[in-house]
């Protein structure tokens, strides 16, 4: 789960270290420009969390089209 301030209309998602690959991406969240705090929930069904991303990280936020 991630809290985010809903500004603009860009997209973002969580990329995480899965059991199969270090940069597995989930569904994108699209901001709607309400100016309010929103809660985004992402399911990571095959999370491995083995520290294989940059600097030993397990997940990161990634921007998508229109961000």
mmCIF file of N, CA, C and O in Angstrom:
data_model
loop_
_atom_site.group_PDB
_atom_site.id
_atom_site.type_symbol
_atom_site.label_atom_id
_atom_site.label_comp_id
_atom_site.label_asym_id
_atom_site.label_seq_id
_atom_site.Cartn_x
_atom_site.Cartn_y
_atom_site.Cartn_z
ATOM 1 N N UNK A 1 0.849 -1.163 0.000
ATOM 2 C CA UNK A 1 0.000 0.000 0.000
ATOM 3 C C UNK A 1 0.898 1.230 0.000
ATOM 4 O O UNK A 1 1.934 1.248 0.651
ATOM 5 N N UNK A 2 0.515 2.225 -0.754
ATOM 6 C CA UNK A 2 1.284 3.464 -0.844
ATOM 7 C C UNK A 2 0.344 4.660 -0.738
ATOM 8 O O UNK A 2 -0.731 4.657 -1.315
ATOM 9 N N UNK A 3 0.770 5.670 0.039
ATOM 10 C CA UNK A 3 0.032 6.934 0.097
ATOM 11 C C UNK A 3 0.665 7.857 -0.917
ATOM 12 O O UNK A 3 1.873 7.909 -1.064
ATOM 13 N N UNK A 4 -0.175 8.606 -1.622
ATOM 14 C CA UNK A 4 0.362 9.567 -2.570
ATOM 15 C C UNK A 4 -0.586 10.740 -2.712
ATOM 16 O O UNK A 4 -1.792 10.594 -2.599
ATOM 17 N N UNK A 5 -0.005 11.929 -2.916
ATOM 18 C CA UNK A 5 -0.800 13.135 -3.135
ATOM 19 C C UNK A 5 -1.207 13.158 -4.603
ATOM 20 O O UNK A 5 -0.360 13.144 -5.495
ATOM 21 N N UNK A 6 -2.493 13.166 -4.863
ATOM 22 C CA UNK A 6 -3.044 13.049 -6.207
ATOM 23 C C UNK A 6 -2.966 14.384 -6.945
ATOM 24 O O UNK A 6 -3.895 15.171 -6.947
ATOM 25 N N UNK A 7 -1.812 14.636 -7.570
ATOM 26 C CA UNK A 7 -1.588 15.850 -8.358
ATOM 27 C C UNK A 7 -1.343 15.457 -9.800
ATOM 28 O O UNK A 7 -0.666 14.475 -10.080
ATOM 29 N N UNK A 8 -1.862 16.210 -10.735
ATOM 30 C CA UNK A 8 -1.644 15.924 -12.148
ATOM 31 C C UNK A 8 -2.424 14.700 -12.608
ATOM 32 O O UNK A 8 -3.328 14.217 -11.924
ATOM 33 N N UNK A 9 -2.053 14.205 -13.785
ATOM 34 C CA UNK A 9 -2.754 13.061 -14.348
ATOM 35 C C UNK A 9 -1.790 11.984 -14.844
ATOM 36 O O UNK A 9 -2.133 11.199 -15.710
ATOM 37 N N UNK A 10 -0.589 11.953 -14.306
ATOM 38 C CA UNK A 10 0.396 10.954 -14.714
ATOM 39 C C UNK A 10 0.089 9.572 -14.158
ATOM 40 O O UNK A 10 -0.809 9.390 -13.339
ATOM 41 N N UNK A 11 0.856 8.594 -14.612
ATOM 42 C CA UNK A 11 0.709 7.223 -14.147
ATOM 43 C C UNK A 11 1.997 6.761 -13.469
ATOM 44 O O UNK A 11 3.085 7.215 -13.811
ATOM 45 N N UNK A 12 1.862 5.824 -12.540
ATOM 46 C CA UNK A 12 3.022 5.229 -11.879
ATOM 47 C C UNK A 12 2.659 3.825 -11.413
ATOM 48 O O UNK A 12 1.493 3.477 -11.330
ATOM 49 N N UNK A 13 3.680 3.029 -11.162
ATOM 50 C CA UNK A 13 3.458 1.691 -10.624
ATOM 51 C C UNK A 13 4.621 1.292 -9.729
ATOM 52 O O UNK A 13 5.596 2.028 -9.593
ATOM 53 N N UNK A 14 4.493 0.134 -9.134
ATOM 54 C CA UNK A 14 5.547 -0.422 -8.302
ATOM 55 C C UNK A 14 6.260 -1.500 -9.110
ATOM 56 O O UNK A 14 5.617 -2.386 -9.669
ATOM 57 N N UNK A 15 7.584 -1.389 -9.206
ATOM 58 C CA UNK A 15 8.387 -2.465 -9.769
ATOM 59 C C UNK A 15 9.055 -3.144 -8.591
ATOM 60 O O UNK A 15 9.619 -2.483 -7.722
ATOM 61 N N UNK A 16 8.980 -4.467 -8.554
ATOM 62 C CA UNK A 16 9.482 -5.195 -7.391
ATOM 63 C C UNK A 16 10.317 -6.387 -7.808
ATOM 64 O O UNK A 16 10.249 -6.865 -8.943
ATOM 65 N N UNK A 17 11.121 -6.871 -6.889
ATOM 66 C CA UNK A 17 11.970 -8.036 -7.096
ATOM 67 C C UNK A 17 11.108 -9.279 -6.910
ATOM 68 O O UNK A 17 10.744 -9.634 -5.794
ATOM 69 N N UNK A 18 10.741 -9.926 -8.024
ATOM 70 C CA UNK A 18 9.885 -11.108 -7.959
ATOM 71 C C UNK A 18 10.749 -12.370 -7.892
ATOM 72 O O UNK A 18 11.974 -12.308 -7.983
ATOM 73 N N UNK A 19 10.096 -13.501 -7.766
ATOM 74 C CA UNK A 19 10.836 -14.759 -7.732
ATOM 75 C C UNK A 19 11.469 -15.074 -9.082
ATOM 76 O O UNK A 19 12.437 -15.824 -9.151
ATOM 77 N N UNK A 20 10.954 -14.483 -10.172
ATOM 78 C CA UNK A 20 11.475 -14.771 -11.499
ATOM 79 C C UNK A 20 12.413 -13.723 -12.071
ATOM 80 O O UNK A 20 13.364 -14.044 -12.757
ATOM 81 N N UNK A 21 12.143 -12.453 -11.799
ATOM 82 C CA UNK A 21 12.974 -11.390 -12.361
ATOM 83 C C UNK A 21 13.061 -10.220 -11.394
ATOM 84 O O UNK A 21 12.154 -9.999 -10.594
ATOM 85 N N UNK A 22 14.155 -9.447 -11.447
ATOM 86 C CA UNK A 22 14.335 -8.371 -10.472
ATOM 87 C C UNK A 22 13.462 -7.145 -10.690
ATOM 88 O O UNK A 22 13.283 -6.357 -9.770
ATOM 89 N N UNK A 23 12.920 -6.948 -11.889
ATOM 90 C CA UNK A 23 12.132 -5.753 -12.156
ATOM 91 C C UNK A 23 10.751 -6.117 -12.676
ATOM 92 O O UNK A 23 10.388 -5.815 -13.808
ATOM 93 N N UNK A 24 9.969 -6.789 -11.860
ATOM 94 C CA UNK A 24 8.594 -7.147 -12.215
ATOM 95 C C UNK A 24 7.700 -5.944 -11.961
ATOM 96 O O UNK A 24 7.783 -5.315 -10.916
ATOM 97 N N UNK A 25 6.841 -5.603 -12.922
ATOM 98 C CA UNK A 25 5.963 -4.450 -12.766
ATOM 99 C C UNK A 25 4.516 -4.858 -12.591
ATOM 100 O O UNK A 25 4.045 -5.805 -13.209
ATOM 101 N N UNK A 26 3.823 -4.151 -11.724
ATOM 102 C CA UNK A 26 2.400 -4.394 -11.510
ATOM 103 C C UNK A 26 1.563 -3.423 -12.329
ATOM 104 O O UNK A 26 2.072 -2.716 -13.198
ATOM 105 N N UNK A 27 0.287 -3.383 -12.041
ATOM 106 C CA UNK A 27 -0.642 -2.488 -12.739
ATOM 107 C C UNK A 27 -0.293 -1.028 -12.439
ATOM 108 O O UNK A 27 0.256 -0.715 -11.387
ATOM 109 N N UNK A 28 -0.630 -0.148 -13.368
ATOM 110 C CA UNK A 28 -0.367 1.281 -13.185
ATOM 111 C C UNK A 28 -1.506 1.954 -12.439
ATOM 112 O O UNK A 28 -2.668 1.601 -12.606
ATOM 113 N N UNK A 29 -1.159 2.918 -11.609
ATOM 114 C CA UNK A 29 -2.095 3.795 -10.911
ATOM 115 C C UNK A 29 -2.119 5.090 -11.709
ATOM 116 O O UNK A 29 -1.072 5.617 -12.083
ATOM 117 N N UNK A 30 -3.288 5.646 -11.986
ATOM 118 C CA UNK A 30 -3.407 6.895 -12.727
ATOM 119 C C UNK A 30 -3.910 7.991 -11.798
ATOM 120 O O UNK A 30 -4.972 7.862 -11.197
ATOM 121 N N UNK A 31 -3.133 9.056 -11.678
ATOM 122 C CA UNK A 31 -3.569 10.215 -10.890
ATOM 123 C C UNK A 31 -4.714 10.912 -11.607
ATOM 124 O O UNK A 31 -4.770 10.938 -12.837
ATOM 125 N N UNK A 32 -5.627 11.498 -10.825
ATOM 126 C CA UNK A 32 -6.778 12.181 -11.413
ATOM 127 C C UNK A 32 -6.818 13.678 -11.085
ATOM 128 O O UNK A 32 -7.747 14.367 -11.495
ATOM 129 N N UNK A 33 -5.826 14.181 -10.353
ATOM 130 C CA UNK A 33 -5.719 15.611 -10.108
ATOM 131 C C UNK A 33 -6.669 16.156 -9.051
ATOM 132 O O UNK A 33 -7.023 17.330 -9.097
ATOM 133 N N UNK A 34 -7.078 15.344 -8.068
ATOM 134 C CA UNK A 34 -8.012 15.816 -7.043
ATOM 135 C C UNK A 34 -7.347 16.701 -5.994
ATOM 136 O O UNK A 34 -8.028 17.423 -5.287
ATOM 137 N N UNK A 35 -6.023 16.617 -5.863
ATOM 138 C CA UNK A 35 -5.316 17.385 -4.845
ATOM 139 C C UNK A 35 -5.461 16.802 -3.456
ATOM 140 O O UNK A 35 -5.101 17.450 -2.470
ATOM 141 N N UNK A 36 -5.990 15.606 -3.333
ATOM 142 C CA UNK A 36 -6.171 14.950 -2.041
ATOM 143 C C UNK A 36 -5.215 13.766 -1.921
ATOM 144 O O UNK A 36 -4.671 13.272 -2.907
ATOM 145 N N UNK A 37 -5.014 13.308 -0.684
ATOM 146 C CA UNK A 37 -4.201 12.118 -0.453
ATOM 147 C C UNK A 37 -5.007 10.886 -0.816
ATOM 148 O O UNK A 37 -6.174 10.767 -0.460
ATOM 149 N N UNK A 38 -4.385 9.969 -1.538
ATOM 150 C CA UNK A 38 -5.020 8.735 -1.994
ATOM 151 C C UNK A 38 -4.219 7.534 -1.486
ATOM 152 O O UNK A 38 -3.034 7.643 -1.228
ATOM 153 N N UNK A 39 -4.874 6.407 -1.383
ATOM 154 C CA UNK A 39 -4.205 5.159 -1.038
ATOM 155 C C UNK A 39 -4.235 4.243 -2.252
ATOM 156 O O UNK A 39 -5.290 3.999 -2.822
ATOM 157 N N UNK A 40 -3.075 3.780 -2.666
ATOM 158 C CA UNK A 40 -2.976 2.828 -3.771
ATOM 159 C C UNK A 40 -2.530 1.490 -3.192
ATOM 160 O O UNK A 40 -1.574 1.425 -2.416
ATOM 161 N N UNK A 41 -3.233 0.426 -3.545
ATOM 162 C CA UNK A 41 -2.886 -0.908 -3.067
ATOM 163 C C UNK A 41 -2.470 -1.765 -4.245
ATOM 164 O O UNK A 41 -3.179 -1.825 -5.253
ATOM 165 N N UNK A 42 -1.323 -2.401 -4.127
ATOM 166 C CA UNK A 42 -0.795 -3.252 -5.180
ATOM 167 C C UNK A 42 -0.596 -4.659 -4.642
ATOM 168 O O UNK A 42 -0.070 -4.846 -3.551
ATOM 169 N N UNK A 43 -1.007 -5.651 -5.412
ATOM 170 C CA UNK A 43 -0.787 -7.046 -5.058
ATOM 171 C C UNK A 43 0.480 -7.527 -5.763
ATOM 172 O O UNK A 43 0.629 -7.340 -6.973
ATOM 173 N N UNK A 44 1.371 -8.125 -5.006
ATOM 174 C CA UNK A 44 2.635 -8.623 -5.544
ATOM 175 C C UNK A 44 2.668 -10.142 -5.338
ATOM 176 O O UNK A 44 3.271 -10.645 -4.395
ATOM 177 N N UNK A 45 2.006 -10.908 -6.223
ATOM 178 C CA UNK A 45 1.785 -12.324 -5.985
ATOM 179 C C UNK A 45 3.050 -13.185 -5.969
ATOM 180 O O UNK A 45 3.072 -14.234 -5.335
ATOM 181 N N UNK A 46 4.105 -12.741 -6.640
ATOM 182 C CA UNK A 46 5.314 -13.556 -6.699
ATOM 183 C C UNK A 46 6.531 -12.806 -6.162
ATOM 184 O O UNK A 46 7.639 -12.955 -6.653
ATOM 185 N N UNK A 47 6.318 -11.989 -5.135
ATOM 186 C CA UNK A 47 7.401 -11.203 -4.554
ATOM 187 C C UNK A 47 8.494 -12.122 -4.010
ATOM 188 O O UNK A 47 8.214 -13.096 -3.320
ATOM 189 N N UNK A 48 9.733 -11.812 -4.364
ATOM 190 C CA UNK A 48 10.872 -12.588 -3.885
ATOM 191 C C UNK A 48 11.683 -11.810 -2.866
ATOM 192 O O UNK A 48 12.232 -12.360 -1.931
ATOM 193 N N UNK A 49 11.776 -10.492 -3.062
ATOM 194 C CA UNK A 49 12.521 -9.594 -2.179
ATOM 195 C C UNK A 49 13.896 -10.156 -1.816
ATOM 196 O O UNK A 49 14.209 -10.403 -0.662
ATOM 197 N N UNK A 50 14.709 -10.322 -2.857
ATOM 198 C CA UNK A 50 16.072 -10.828 -2.682
ATOM 199 C C UNK A 50 17.117 -9.743 -2.876
ATOM 200 O O UNK A 50 18.300 -10.036 -3.001
ATOM 201 N N UNK A 51 16.688 -8.485 -2.961
ATOM 202 C CA UNK A 51 17.615 -7.368 -3.075
ATOM 203 C C UNK A 51 18.347 -7.296 -4.408
ATOM 204 O O UNK A 51 19.487 -6.858 -4.452
ATOM 205 N N UNK A 52 17.696 -7.678 -5.512
ATOM 206 C CA UNK A 52 18.378 -7.712 -6.809
ATOM 207 C C UNK A 52 18.205 -6.442 -7.631
ATOM 208 O O UNK A 52 18.709 -6.357 -8.749
ATOM 209 N N UNK A 53 17.518 -5.438 -7.114
ATOM 210 C CA UNK A 53 17.409 -4.175 -7.844
ATOM 211 C C UNK A 53 18.612 -3.292 -7.505
ATOM 212 O O UNK A 53 19.473 -3.665 -6.717
ATOM 213 N N UNK A 54 18.651 -2.106 -8.121
ATOM 214 C CA UNK A 54 19.764 -1.184 -7.889
ATOM 215 C C UNK A 54 19.992 -0.954 -6.408
ATOM 216 O O UNK A 54 19.040 -0.767 -5.642
ATOM 217 N N UNK A 55 21.246 -0.961 -6.009
ATOM 218 C CA UNK A 55 21.670 -0.706 -4.624
ATOM 219 C C UNK A 55 21.044 -1.683 -3.631
ATOM 220 O O UNK A 55 20.858 -1.352 -2.467
ATOM 221 N N UNK A 56 20.690 -2.887 -4.073
ATOM 222 C CA UNK A 56 20.148 -3.907 -3.186
ATOM 223 C C UNK A 56 18.694 -3.705 -2.796
ATOM 224 O O UNK A 56 18.218 -4.297 -1.834
ATOM 225 N N UNK A 57 17.971 -2.883 -3.561
ATOM 226 C CA UNK A 57 16.572 -2.607 -3.233
ATOM 227 C C UNK A 57 15.670 -3.778 -3.625
ATOM 228 O O UNK A 57 16.033 -4.632 -4.425
ATOM 229 N N UNK A 58 14.481 -3.814 -3.044
ATOM 230 C CA UNK A 58 13.482 -4.833 -3.358
ATOM 231 C C UNK A 58 12.332 -4.286 -4.197
ATOM 232 O O UNK A 58 11.642 -5.043 -4.862
ATOM 233 N N UNK A 59 12.090 -2.982 -4.144
ATOM 234 C CA UNK A 59 11.043 -2.381 -4.975
ATOM 235 C C UNK A 59 11.352 -0.915 -5.218
ATOM 236 O O UNK A 59 12.179 -0.318 -4.529
ATOM 237 N N UNK A 60 10.680 -0.369 -6.224
ATOM 238 C CA UNK A 60 10.851 1.053 -6.563
ATOM 239 C C UNK A 60 9.568 1.534 -7.250
ATOM 240 O O UNK A 60 8.780 0.737 -7.757
ATOM 241 N N UNK A 61 9.384 2.839 -7.288
ATOM 242 C CA UNK A 61 8.269 3.438 -8.017
ATOM 243 C C UNK A 61 8.742 3.792 -9.411
ATOM 244 O O UNK A 61 9.861 4.265 -9.597
ATOM 245 N N UNK A 62 7.906 3.549 -10.383
ATOM 246 C CA UNK A 62 8.237 3.806 -11.770
ATOM 247 C C UNK A 62 7.127 4.630 -12.411
ATOM 248 O O UNK A 62 5.955 4.342 -12.203
ATOM 249 N N UNK A 63 7.494 5.653 -13.181
ATOM 250 C CA UNK A 63 6.473 6.452 -13.855
ATOM 251 C C UNK A 63 6.120 5.813 -15.194
ATOM 252 O O UNK A 63 6.914 5.099 -15.794
ATOM 253 N N UNK A 64 4.917 6.073 -15.639
ATOM 254 C CA UNK A 64 4.438 5.481 -16.872
ATOM 255 C C UNK A 64 4.136 6.524 -17.932
ATOM 256 O O UNK A 64 4.494 7.692 -17.771
ATOM 257 N N UNK A 65 3.435 6.130 -18.977
ATOM 258 C CA UNK A 65 3.084 7.054 -20.053
ATOM 259 C C UNK A 65 2.287 8.251 -19.525
ATOM 260 O O UNK A 65 1.426 8.084 -18.665
ATOM 261 N N UNK A 66 2.617 9.421 -19.977
ATOM 262 C CA UNK A 66 1.884 10.623 -19.584
ATOM 263 C C UNK A 66 2.333 11.221 -18.266
ATOM 264 O O UNK A 66 1.733 12.163 -17.775
ATOM 265 N N UNK A 67 3.390 10.698 -17.681
ATOM 266 C CA UNK A 67 3.856 11.211 -16.383
ATOM 267 C C UNK A 67 4.798 12.367 -16.564
ATOM 268 O O UNK A 67 5.466 12.495 -17.536
#
